[in-house]
Amino acid sequence: MSEGSGGEKTEQPTPKKLQDAAKKGQIARSKDLGTAFVLIGSAAALLIFGKMLALSVLTIGQRMLRLDQKDIFETNSMFSAWGEVGRELAWPMAGIFFFILLAAFIGNTLLGGFNFSWEAAGPKASKMSPLKGFKRMFGLQALVELGKSILKVAVVIGVAYLLLNVFFMDIMALSLMSEPNNIESALYFLGWLFLGLCASISIIALVDAPYQKWNHVKQLKMSLQEIKDEHKNSEGSPETKGRIRRTQMQMSMKRMMQQVPTADVIVTNPTHYAVALKYDQGKFRAPAVVAKGVDEVAMHIRKIANEHKIPVLESPALARSIYYTTKLDHPIPEQLFAAVAQVLAYVYQLKMYRKGKGSRPKNLAKELPIPEDFRH
């Protein structure tokens, strides 16, 4: 087999290949994207809850630096003070932690979606192999990570220098401000500086996320032979499908033959076609086909009918018409009501005659009222 036709992995991974890889924990993930979301979420939380946090810190500082006679002689004053600290910090810290957790979840599931795999969490001997570890340290992926790290440092230093130049005079002016404005302003500047530095990381993430997606698909690419093998394994080999179809047909044929003894009449061609009709007023408004077949199947239907003394009538046109227009266990079409009614009336009169309750019926008409578009 040539390499281009089967060995070379040139085809996009199939949905099954992607699903199997996800079960093993192999999905596209960008650590830089998750880190950028966490940092930006932290900065946004600091900007939103910074003033509340600053006021809480100020209140805590005033409480801790204030000492009165009650605090000196009260043995539980330290514990009560810590309780006040917890109450002051509860709401701002809860808001900040919520933003960070939400940003972490979004950042780590934005690329590849939410996925958990026990197989990926389990220990693997390959991860402890020194040889494979050496390959990871000096492989292409390691070079890419080294390049990203150098780029991160350069971008962060550049953005930090730019932000310090922009806010330098405002930061220096903090020493001239009185509390609590100086604390609020300090946290405000800190939040914006932090947000600017975090936003610089997002530049790396915007490059890394598409690369990780492309690299993930590249690692899962398949050869034409792999696609054929997957299709064969999922759909089953032609031999297996053939055996299944034969088994299904045999089971269906057996069920159909079991219905023949319940029929009211068998209409034949007389040799090539046979259909078994049953009129169950509680189930259908018209006679239904409980069995039908051609050649050997038709012969078997007639044999079972003779064994159970089911009337067998020859009407070639009607037999072919019912065979081609009516499915198993379905009532006959309305256009054939008149023809089938004559057949059932003849069968009923014949049964009465055999019981000695009536005269012998006239032979069934050779030409039954069958519409032209129902003749086959």
CSV table of N, CA and C in Angstrom, one decimal, residues 1-8 10-11 223-226 228:
chain,number,residue,atom,x,y,z
A,1,MET,N,0.9,-1.2,0.0
A,1,MET,CA,0.0,0.0,0.0
A,1,MET,C,0.9,1.2,0.0
A,2,SER,N,0.6,2.2,-0.9
A,2,SER,CA,1.4,3.4,-0.9
A,2,SER,C,1.1,4.3,0.3
A,3,GLU,N,2.1,5.1,0.6
A,3,GLU,CA,2.0,5.9,1.8
A,3,GLU,C,0.9,6.9,1.7
A,4,GLY,N,0.7,7.5,0.5
A,4,GLY,CA,-0.3,8.5,0.4
A,4,GLY,C,-1.7,8.0,0.5
A,5,SER,N,-1.9,6.7,0.2
A,5,SER,CA,-3.2,6.1,0.2
A,5,SER,C,-3.6,5.6,1.6
A,6,GLY,N,-2.6,5.2,2.4
A,6,GLY,CA,-3.0,4.6,3.7
A,6,GLY,C,-2.2,5.0,4.9
A,7,GLY,N,-0.8,5.2,4.6
A,7,GLY,CA,0.1,5.4,5.8
A,7,GLY,C,0.2,6.8,6.3
A,8,GLU,N,0.1,7.8,5.4
A,8,GLU,CA,0.3,9.1,5.7
A,8,GLU,C,-0.9,9.7,6.4
A,10,THR,N,-3.1,12.3,6.7
A,10,THR,CA,-3.4,13.6,6.0
A,10,THR,C,-4.9,14.0,6.2
A,11,GLU,N,-5.7,13.1,6.8
A,11,GLU,CA,-7.1,13.3,6.9
A,11,GLU,C,-7.5,13.9,8.3
A,223,SER,N,-4.9,8.5,8.9
A,223,SER,CA,-4.7,8.1,7.5
A,223,SER,C,-6.0,7.5,6.9
A,224,LEU,N,-6.0,7.4,5.6
A,224,LEU,CA,-7.1,6.8,4.9
A,224,LEU,C,-7.5,5.4,5.4
A,225,GLN,N,-6.4,4.6,5.7
A,225,GLN,CA,-6.6,3.3,6.2
A,225,GLN,C,-7.2,3.3,7.5
A,226,GLU,N,-6.8,4.2,8.4
A,226,GLU,CA,-7.4,4.3,9.7
A,226,GLU,C,-8.9,4.6,9.7
A,228,LYS,N,-10.9,4.0,7.2
A,228,LYS,CA,-11.6,2.8,6.7
A,228,LYS,C,-11.8,1.7,7.8
